[in-house]
XYZ file of C-alpha atoms in Angstrom:
673
model
C 40.393 217.621 37.384
C 38.937 220.571 38.809
C 38.349 218.621 42.104
C 42.078 217.360 42.003
C 43.321 220.988 41.554
C 41.176 222.274 44.256
C 42.560 219.474 46.624
C 46.162 220.436 45.494
C 45.557 224.155 46.421
C 44.223 223.084 49.825
C 47.155 220.978 50.741
C 49.810 223.594 51.923
C 53.283 222.825 52.291
C 52.948 223.052 56.052
C 50.106 220.509 56.140
C 51.864 218.119 53.964
C 54.908 218.401 56.256
C 52.578 217.726 59.323
C 51.237 214.671 57.424
C 54.727 213.597 56.497
C 55.825 213.636 60.191
C 52.817 211.625 61.297
C 53.428 209.262 58.545
C 57.105 208.688 59.120
C 56.266 208.641 62.992
C 53.615 206.020 62.505
C 55.942 203.770 60.455
C 58.718 204.065 62.800
C 56.467 203.306 65.790
C 54.908 200.463 64.132
C 58.238 199.110 63.136
C 59.329 199.562 67.004
C 56.166 197.976 68.194
C 56.533 194.951 65.951
C 59.756 194.508 67.675
C 57.956 193.916 71.006
C 56.813 190.390 70.450
C 54.273 190.122 73.088
C 52.753 191.718 76.428
C 55.057 192.870 78.912
C 53.584 195.239 81.672
C 51.472 192.776 83.713
C 48.795 192.777 84.590
C 48.017 196.211 83.049
C 48.132 195.207 79.359
C 46.272 192.017 79.981
C 43.341 193.863 81.917
C 42.845 196.515 79.221
C 42.894 193.685 76.631
C 40.383 191.621 78.233
C 38.278 194.805 79.207
C 38.110 195.676 75.601
C 37.134 192.141 74.267
C 34.496 191.938 76.708
C 33.006 195.127 75.915
C 32.871 194.353 72.176
C 31.622 190.732 72.879
C 29.159 191.185 75.609
C 28.741 195.021 75.948
C 30.041 194.832 79.508
C 33.308 195.713 80.925
C 34.656 192.551 82.506
C 38.061 190.817 83.033
C 38.130 187.283 81.653
C 34.448 186.789 82.669
C 34.647 188.246 86.160
C 33.647 191.435 87.778
C 35.926 194.639 87.474
C 36.240 198.124 88.883
C 35.872 200.651 86.071
C 39.367 201.472 84.487
C 38.111 203.700 81.426
C 35.824 203.273 78.512
C 37.405 204.914 75.388
C 40.747 202.914 75.527
C 39.277 199.570 76.098
C 36.892 200.181 73.073
C 39.913 200.965 71.026
C 42.036 198.057 72.014
C 39.091 195.530 72.034
C 37.782 195.982 68.498
C 40.722 194.603 66.354
C 41.210 191.783 68.987
C 37.662 190.711 68.636
C 37.374 191.216 64.658
C 40.763 189.656 63.787
C 41.352 187.420 66.554
C 44.149 187.739 69.063
C 47.038 187.012 66.825
C 46.196 189.240 63.914
C 44.199 191.712 66.018
C 47.270 192.390 68.148
C 49.458 193.367 65.164
C 46.649 195.626 63.800
C 45.972 197.168 67.217
C 49.840 198.230 67.100
C 49.397 199.802 63.758
C 46.295 201.796 65.003
C 48.225 202.952 68.195
C 51.307 203.933 66.266
C 48.990 206.245 64.180
C 46.963 207.422 67.280
C 50.004 208.652 69.356
C 51.521 210.175 66.128
C 48.563 212.051 65.492
C 49.278 214.083 68.538
C 51.399 216.345 66.390
C 48.415 217.734 64.623
C 46.863 219.512 67.520
C 50.320 220.456 68.664
C 51.036 222.014 65.227
C 47.766 223.919 65.116
C 48.018 225.234 68.699
C 51.699 226.345 68.166
C 50.862 227.852 64.932
C 48.678 230.211 66.978
C 51.793 231.444 68.921
C 54.558 231.295 66.577
C 55.604 230.945 62.858
C 54.979 227.847 60.666
C 58.683 226.616 61.056
C 58.695 226.510 64.798
C 55.333 225.104 65.000
C 56.634 222.159 62.812
C 59.467 221.918 65.420
C 56.889 221.489 68.164
C 55.186 218.808 66.253
C 58.282 216.965 65.597
C 59.600 217.126 69.214
C 55.874 215.846 70.114
C 56.763 212.517 68.307
C 60.309 211.925 69.782
C 59.531 211.164 73.492
C 60.385 207.695 74.963
C 56.689 207.452 76.111
C 55.633 206.928 72.467
C 57.088 203.236 72.986
C 53.684 202.596 74.720
C 52.372 202.423 71.367
C 53.765 198.923 70.958
C 51.990 197.899 74.297
C 48.355 197.606 75.405
C 48.324 200.760 77.566
C 46.047 203.531 78.125
C 48.975 206.262 77.527
C 48.280 205.579 73.895
C 44.977 207.379 73.900
C 45.727 209.590 76.855
C 48.609 211.234 75.075
C 46.671 212.835 72.535
C 43.644 213.431 74.489
C 45.436 215.490 76.831
C 47.001 217.630 74.200
C 43.650 218.197 72.671
C 42.066 219.035 76.046
C 44.891 221.543 76.711
C 44.449 223.157 73.452
C 40.826 223.374 73.865
C 41.075 225.111 77.265
C 43.404 227.570 75.878
C 41.147 228.409 72.687
C 38.177 228.870 75.171
C 40.539 231.121 77.560
C 41.468 233.103 74.471
C 37.870 233.941 73.104
C 35.395 232.169 75.220
C 32.448 231.560 72.604
C 29.836 229.130 73.441
C 31.159 226.759 70.646
C 34.635 226.843 72.307
C 33.247 226.257 75.654
C 31.424 223.407 74.481
C 34.743 221.947 72.869
C 36.496 222.432 76.139
C 33.758 220.221 77.833
C 33.710 217.698 75.314
C 37.661 217.348 75.352
C 37.830 217.139 79.177
C 35.115 214.454 79.227
C 36.848 212.589 76.414
C 40.226 212.706 78.381
C 38.586 211.482 81.641
C 36.820 208.743 79.813
C 40.212 207.654 78.075
C 41.861 207.470 81.591
C 40.277 208.268 84.816
C 43.289 210.369 85.602
C 41.931 212.903 83.183
C 39.547 213.891 86.073
C 42.442 216.113 87.084
C 41.583 218.289 84.173
C 38.747 219.818 86.127
C 40.891 221.516 88.458
C 43.339 222.321 85.671
C 40.385 224.320 84.052
C 39.457 226.096 87.229
C 43.090 226.951 87.921
C 43.571 228.289 84.414
C 40.495 230.451 84.623
C 41.885 232.106 87.710
C 45.291 232.607 86.294
C 43.805 233.893 83.076
C 41.774 236.285 85.010
C 45.012 237.527 86.739
C 46.897 237.927 83.595
C 44.216 239.622 81.711
C 43.460 241.886 84.691
C 39.689 240.886 84.336
C 38.083 239.647 87.515
C 34.990 238.912 85.607
C 36.311 236.508 83.075
C 35.556 233.314 85.166
C 31.799 234.649 85.104
C 31.761 234.392 81.229
C 32.560 230.485 81.618
C 29.556 229.546 83.257
C 28.332 227.277 80.396
C 31.710 225.451 80.366
C 31.499 225.124 83.990
C 27.888 223.880 84.041
C 28.782 221.462 81.279
C 31.720 220.066 83.535
C 29.475 219.924 86.665
C 26.765 217.975 85.117
C 28.608 214.851 84.121
C 30.675 214.970 87.112
C 27.630 215.012 89.443
C 25.961 212.300 87.518
C 29.151 210.393 87.655
C 29.608 210.856 91.393
C 26.022 209.961 92.112
C 25.960 206.859 90.138
C 29.085 205.551 91.617
C 28.228 206.373 95.381
C 24.813 204.871 94.815
C 26.357 201.715 93.288
C 29.368 200.977 95.573
C 29.858 203.842 97.764
C 32.068 206.885 97.960
C 35.281 204.867 97.184
C 34.004 203.931 93.980
C 33.973 207.363 92.379
C 37.657 206.714 91.311
C 36.853 203.345 89.971
C 39.797 200.994 89.783
C 41.929 203.834 91.429
C 39.796 203.845 94.621
C 42.823 202.495 96.673
C 44.553 205.781 95.710
C 42.087 207.694 98.005
C 42.360 205.338 100.984
C 46.017 205.338 101.380
C 47.897 206.810 104.166
C 49.671 209.661 102.610
C 52.118 211.769 104.536
C 52.736 215.409 103.940
C 56.601 215.023 104.032
C 56.904 212.145 101.532
C 54.251 213.458 99.283
C 56.053 216.781 99.020
C 59.313 215.147 98.174
C 57.701 212.947 95.519
C 56.009 216.198 93.968
C 59.354 217.806 93.748
C 60.828 214.750 92.205
C 58.119 214.661 89.564
C 58.632 218.206 88.930
C 62.373 217.285 88.231
C 61.033 214.339 85.960
C 59.134 216.737 83.731
C 62.599 218.252 83.045
C 64.156 214.881 82.187
C 61.161 213.638 80.042
C 61.307 216.898 78.047
C 65.180 217.261 77.940
C 65.416 220.377 80.219
C 64.662 223.257 77.750
C 61.081 223.295 77.241
C 60.064 223.620 80.781
C 62.618 226.474 81.242
C 61.282 228.208 78.181
C 57.620 228.030 79.418
C 58.895 229.300 82.920
C 60.413 232.544 80.955
C 57.289 233.013 78.956
C 55.322 233.034 82.229
C 57.720 235.367 83.940
C 57.013 238.030 81.021
C 53.137 237.417 81.134
C 52.877 237.946 84.783
C 55.010 240.915 84.752
C 52.548 242.370 82.259
C 54.943 242.369 79.280
C 53.334 239.707 77.125
C 51.131 241.424 74.297
C 49.509 238.139 72.850
C 46.106 237.014 74.487
C 46.838 233.723 72.849
C 50.328 233.253 74.705
C 48.848 234.544 77.939
C 45.944 231.834 77.514
C 48.648 229.212 76.785
C 50.483 230.234 79.882
C 47.555 229.913 82.166
C 46.864 226.281 80.826
C 50.557 225.054 80.879
C 51.168 226.348 84.218
C 47.965 224.876 85.527
C 48.377 221.333 83.711
C 51.948 221.055 84.962
C 51.205 221.756 88.321
C 48.093 219.657 88.844
C 49.705 216.808 87.025
C 52.744 216.964 89.168
C 50.996 217.112 92.356
C 48.545 214.379 91.483
C 51.076 211.871 90.222
C 53.735 212.892 92.872
C 51.242 212.308 95.778
C 50.137 209.044 94.315
C 53.623 207.744 93.565
C 54.616 208.538 97.105
C 52.531 205.671 98.457
C 51.705 203.429 95.447
C 54.834 203.565 93.068
C 57.595 204.662 95.328
C 59.573 205.600 92.162
C 59.005 208.022 89.272
C 55.646 207.254 87.740
C 56.798 209.004 84.525
C 54.225 207.379 82.407
C 51.434 209.170 84.085
C 53.212 212.534 83.350
C 54.056 212.211 79.465
C 50.791 214.232 78.832
C 52.586 217.441 79.669
C 55.278 217.120 77.053
C 53.188 218.069 73.882
C 51.987 221.010 75.844
C 55.365 222.175 76.807
C 56.664 221.672 73.423
C 54.196 224.304 72.300
C 55.610 226.967 74.502
C 59.233 225.920 73.648
C 58.287 226.737 70.066
C 56.773 230.135 70.957
C 59.710 231.011 72.943
C 62.062 230.022 70.047
C 59.881 231.983 67.673
C 60.577 235.086 69.448
C 64.381 234.622 69.364
C 64.655 232.776 72.784
C 64.853 235.896 74.552
C 66.785 235.308 77.764
C 67.355 238.387 80.203
C 70.374 237.445 81.912
C 68.967 237.748 85.490
C 65.625 235.967 85.150
C 67.249 233.257 82.870
C 69.957 232.546 85.427
C 67.253 232.125 88.226
C 65.238 229.714 86.036
C 68.320 227.920 85.084
C 69.378 227.549 88.494
C 66.154 226.313 89.778
C 65.901 223.856 87.046
C 69.309 222.474 87.995
C 68.574 222.503 91.748
C 65.437 220.233 90.833
C 67.635 217.852 88.912
C 70.044 217.625 91.801
C 67.326 216.896 94.123
C 66.558 213.517 92.515
C 67.679 210.555 94.304
C 69.006 208.856 91.364
C 70.240 205.860 93.146
C 66.834 205.110 94.248
C 65.061 205.620 90.908
C 67.595 204.555 88.379
C 66.798 200.741 88.794
C 65.555 198.035 86.559
C 62.358 197.801 88.385
C 61.578 201.502 87.320
C 61.625 200.665 83.534
C 57.946 199.897 82.887
C 56.937 203.336 84.720
C 59.891 205.546 83.347
C 61.482 204.926 80.002
C 63.688 207.809 80.232
C 65.818 206.038 82.860
C 66.733 203.257 80.431
C 69.875 205.033 79.300
C 70.919 205.821 82.851
C 70.429 202.094 83.849
C 72.689 201.376 80.848
C 75.373 203.744 82.304
C 74.902 202.176 85.773
C 75.398 198.791 84.210
C 78.278 199.699 81.915
C 80.430 201.493 84.332
C 79.472 200.138 87.673
C 80.744 203.001 89.500
C 78.896 204.274 92.465
C 78.519 207.830 91.253
C 78.469 207.127 87.388
C 74.699 207.851 86.930
C 74.918 210.822 89.309
C 77.855 212.236 87.365
C 76.191 211.752 83.882
C 72.855 213.315 84.812
C 74.343 216.332 87.026
C 76.840 217.089 84.252
C 74.306 217.194 81.690
C 71.921 219.280 83.796
C 74.696 221.739 84.338
C 75.810 222.015 80.478
C 72.059 222.596 79.622
C 71.713 225.179 82.399
C 74.888 227.209 81.093
C 73.687 226.683 77.561
C 70.304 228.283 78.461
C 71.835 231.348 79.787
C 75.004 231.654 77.655
C 74.270 230.529 74.104
C 74.291 232.898 71.470
C 71.264 233.886 69.718
C 72.759 233.020 66.233
C 73.051 229.381 67.453
C 69.422 229.068 68.446
C 68.834 225.882 66.551
C 71.110 224.084 69.100
C 68.139 224.230 71.752
C 65.609 221.965 69.709
C 68.452 219.926 68.312
C 69.610 219.032 71.671
C 66.118 218.061 72.871
C 65.449 216.016 69.622
C 68.569 214.110 69.872
C 68.178 213.509 73.752
C 64.597 212.349 73.192
C 65.086 210.129 70.219
C 68.006 208.336 71.828
C 65.893 207.627 74.940
C 63.182 206.344 72.587
C 65.484 204.087 70.703
C 67.070 202.755 73.777
C 63.685 202.132 75.574
C 62.297 200.424 72.343
C 65.392 198.163 72.410
C 65.012 197.536 76.279
C 61.307 196.774 76.014
C 61.560 194.524 73.231
C 64.294 192.394 74.710
C 62.207 192.138 78.002
C 58.785 191.448 76.549
C 60.324 188.882 74.141
C 62.247 187.263 77.111
C 58.655 186.894 78.616
C 57.276 185.162 75.570
C 60.172 182.820 75.497
C 60.369 181.821 79.159
C 56.756 182.266 80.360
C 55.161 180.561 77.214
C 58.105 178.763 76.020
C 57.752 180.489 72.520
C 54.307 178.766 72.099
C 51.729 181.602 72.778
C 48.443 180.047 71.694
C 49.348 176.254 72.661
C 46.285 175.741 74.601
C 43.910 177.066 71.881
C 45.514 174.902 69.160
C 44.620 171.521 71.109
C 41.580 172.318 73.139
C 38.185 170.962 72.169
C 36.222 172.408 74.869
C 36.200 174.996 77.703
C 39.503 175.096 79.670
C 40.274 176.057 83.347
C 43.572 177.071 84.719
C 44.415 176.154 88.399
C 46.835 178.591 90.064
C 48.517 177.227 92.954
C 50.502 180.316 94.061
C 53.416 180.091 91.678
C 55.811 182.991 92.136
C 55.675 184.274 88.618
C 52.147 184.949 88.387
C 52.555 187.305 85.358
C 53.026 184.068 83.381
C 49.327 183.096 84.179
C 48.338 186.345 82.661
C 50.222 185.867 79.532
C 48.628 182.505 79.160
C 45.189 183.855 79.472
C 45.666 186.619 77.109
C 46.827 184.277 74.127
C 44.646 181.642 74.951
C 40.968 182.516 74.692
C 39.702 178.908 75.253
C 40.646 179.332 79.020
C 37.220 180.500 80.439
C 38.231 180.345 84.363
C 40.832 180.432 86.809
C 40.666 178.277 90.110
C 42.783 178.796 93.195
C 42.898 176.580 96.175
C 41.918 177.838 99.708
C 44.664 179.548 101.439
C 46.701 180.778 98.301
C 47.089 184.471 98.140
C 44.873 185.930 95.510
C 46.567 188.066 92.813
C 45.113 191.634 92.356
C 42.862 192.252 89.530
C 42.273 188.670 88.456
C 38.850 187.246 88.892
C 39.609 183.773 90.444
C 37.071 181.074 91.741
C 38.466 179.559 95.076
C 38.098 175.756 95.321
C 38.506 173.500 98.051
C 40.538 170.353 97.836
C 39.196 167.448 99.552
C 41.126 164.715 101.443
C 40.882 162.409 98.483
C 42.171 165.055 96.154
C 38.800 166.136 94.500
C 38.576 169.890 94.275
C 35.005 171.479 94.457
C 33.734 174.963 94.091
C 32.398 176.905 97.053
C 28.792 175.631 96.609
C 30.094 172.163 96.812
C 29.802 171.240 93.146
C 32.735 169.742 91.251
C 34.543 171.789 88.738
C 32.732 171.358 85.344
C 35.785 171.720 83.016
C 37.376 168.512 81.877
C 40.571 170.393 80.457
C 42.817 172.037 82.951
C 46.091 173.998 82.699
C 48.309 173.766 85.656
C 52.133 174.153 86.224
C 54.109 170.882 86.004
C 54.738 170.732 89.640
C 51.069 169.542 89.752
C 49.666 166.066 88.640
C 46.108 165.144 88.281
C 44.219 161.826 87.469
C 43.817 161.965 83.761
C 45.910 162.282 80.675
C 48.336 164.896 79.636
C 47.350 166.461 76.308
C 49.954 168.983 75.762
C 52.441 171.277 77.521
C 55.144 173.895 77.071
C 58.667 174.288 78.810
C 59.392 177.338 80.959
C 63.007 178.301 81.579
C 64.763 180.004 84.340
C 61.712 179.692 86.439
C 60.886 177.660 89.467
C 58.406 175.767 87.501
C 59.604 173.712 84.463
C 56.478 174.380 82.492
C 52.590 174.169 81.994
C 50.543 170.960 81.038
C 47.180 170.734 79.864
C 45.301 167.790 81.362
C 42.139 165.888 80.279
C 40.889 165.143 83.635
C 38.883 161.899 84.679
C 35.718 162.703 86.418
C 35.600 163.536 89.326
C 38.495 165.885 88.878
C 41.282 165.111 91.365
C 44.787 166.409 92.166
C 47.275 163.606 92.772
C 50.241 165.492 93.871
C 51.804 169.031 94.191
C 55.533 169.862 94.388
C 57.069 173.352 95.345
C 60.765 174.408 95.612
C 62.280 171.765 93.425
C 63.664 173.233 90.005
C 63.251 171.705 86.647
C 66.812 170.215 86.897
C 66.173 168.997 90.324
C 68.098 171.453 92.387
C 66.872 172.934 95.574
C 67.812 176.238 97.046
C 65.252 176.070 99.588
C 63.086 173.244 101.024
C 61.427 171.013 98.521
C 57.848 170.082 99.436
C 55.902 167.307 98.035
C 52.067 167.064 98.965
C 50.539 163.672 97.895
C 46.709 162.769 98.207
C 45.429 159.317 98.815
C 48.870 158.512 99.889
C 48.256 155.426 102.422
C 50.385 152.749 101.717
C 52.496 154.484 99.273
C 56.247 155.273 99.100
C 58.384 158.236 97.948
C 61.572 157.206 96.041
C 64.303 159.780 96.168
C 67.872 160.152 94.827
C 69.642 163.079 96.276
C 72.956 164.695 95.069
C 74.712 166.458 97.933
C 76.294 169.424 95.988
C 76.919 171.972 98.635
C 74.767 170.429 101.359
C 76.260 168.735 104.461
C 72.880 167.964 106.073
C 69.475 167.242 105.055
C 66.229 166.662 107.056
C 63.610 164.564 105.853
C 60.016 165.356 107.315
C 56.653 163.882 106.875
C 53.692 165.649 108.051
C 55.560 167.973 110.076
C 57.684 165.335 111.906
C 61.428 164.594 111.231
C 61.801 161.089 110.117
C 65.445 161.025 109.084
C 68.457 163.202 109.147
C 71.142 162.802 106.512
C 74.820 163.686 106.981
C 76.898 163.580 103.773
C 80.409 162.218 103.792
C 81.645 162.494 100.225
C 79.080 160.030 98.691
C 78.071 161.277 95.002
C 74.389 160.266 95.688
C 71.984 159.076 98.022
C 69.056 156.829 97.496
C 66.111 156.822 99.822
C 62.576 155.438 100.170
C 60.282 157.232 102.522
C 57.056 155.386 103.432
C 53.808 157.000 103.864
C 52.509 157.090 107.306
C 49.875 154.464 107.938
C 46.292 155.427 107.367
C 47.234 158.952 106.056
C 45.097 160.575 103.494
C 47.396 163.255 102.675
C 50.992 163.409 103.052
C 53.374 166.298 103.217
C 56.877 165.272 102.460
C 59.704 167.993 102.953
C 63.231 167.787 102.063
C 65.005 170.588 104.140
C 68.840 171.011 102.927
C 71.251 173.497 104.570
C 72.651 174.582 101.129
C 72.348 173.634 97.578
C 70.910 170.345 97.065
C 70.368 168.335 93.909
C 68.207 165.423 93.112
C 67.677 163.150 90.118
C 64.476 161.314 91.297
C 61.481 162.308 93.356
C 58.718 159.898 92.688
C 55.510 158.782 94.616
C 54.316 155.234 93.946
C 50.998 154.052 95.671
C 50.595 150.699 97.211
């Protein structure tokens, strides 16, 4: 009884409120995550899942058994554990619960940090806002943003705490938090210059030039793992390997002009992902701090960290996006949101002081940033995986279909926000956090709906609604033959849900997909496919698109809709493994919007039987082995039956049907002699 009474005394109303926020957020995010019925962002989700499974099963970070550049360590360990312990299906659901809790726990360090700067009530507001951004939709996906979101908040808090009082313990916590963030996502390496810049700003704000000297333990603590990491990666794979899987980022041909534009765009995006007011509030706090009017050392430390974090993340992400994303890379910026909410709460707790001149300058600068965004370029469906805040704007564009609808909506909203920032009476202070909360919550709901619809579409049409169809029937190791199909993300989906697929083969001359370990095979003239060392493929079970036929028996299959391929088939191959034919450009219903191609191995003495439906075509060329053998001109007949013989003594026959417009077919069948 005494223990229970002690526990009740320790649980303050504020702690209970934070726990309630975390619990409600976890429940809502888990519910939203369960509506996302499968993986969507390809190949990122599949890569992290495979890395995690490999880490727990073999102790190595590998992608479907093949070598992998280093992506991160912490997140694969998090994602892989439930997938290995509970299996793919149950582990996938359990992982979403873990991720919903982890992202929601970001509210705890935000509350504790904000509580140092303002009242309990406003600190709770900061915690609540931390749980509202659309970026938390990533809790339903297998993405590093899940762990990086809280990791950045903890690291920023640790840096500010050390700046406020640079004890040895706090500096040690700073080092640990930065290393944890970098191990969670290599992007976290940007926290090293954040620390250095924050130190310089803090020295300026404190009027203490010797302040950085007191941080030698932290600087040494950061230098040792950084130097060890660099030496290890350089010795293993050269300088480009220091950035692991992001090594291409250091090798791109950046230009100053384009990089600068994208830095500006991403600073404007910070305004969007935090609903305008928080960044403006932090700017006003910083104005007072640099003018020497800030009495709180804790707030001055916060300002140094917040400005450094925003600046470095915006520069890092903007420059990277200018070459590699060419849109808003919002998901790489969401870590700044909790930090800005802390400053927003501190500003609100002081009555949202807004001297007219400086507030007008800040409001106009923020408005100018939003006006600088080329919304027509960024508000497109292809941008959604990287920027969930554009979802409501995409809806506006689709609904109104007016050339300037999106611009009018965003610019009007930003103008109203700027006016409110300058003119809203102090007695209506609650309007600021209310507007932010509503805007973020609406974008979050919209993003959840959009992502769930798109992910569920992928499951239905890439996997025919049968996710683990290979594992259910396979009685041995399975291979997958990727023959250059256009929708390569369907391959990643199949690999994730079917663990019995151990290897992916690709014929010579087919473009390799990034990130996926593939084994190149050579297809001989008699259809046998052999590995680079000349040995035959050992697997006797093979998955391939329905455009391919093999010598063997069909074991199972799925139907894919609205794709060029009609589905996938699991084959039991006769030894030696041989491909019989390969068809490309002919859709499941028989239509051809482009030339239809049929390659047949061991074709000598055979014939191709064709029934064509003219539809919109007026003329069709029939070619065999790059030679035109017949030209058809339609004159109103409903269909045409043809027989095309294989060239004498040919080993491989390439048949080509070249229409001048939409052409249909009902029969395309090769029969050997």
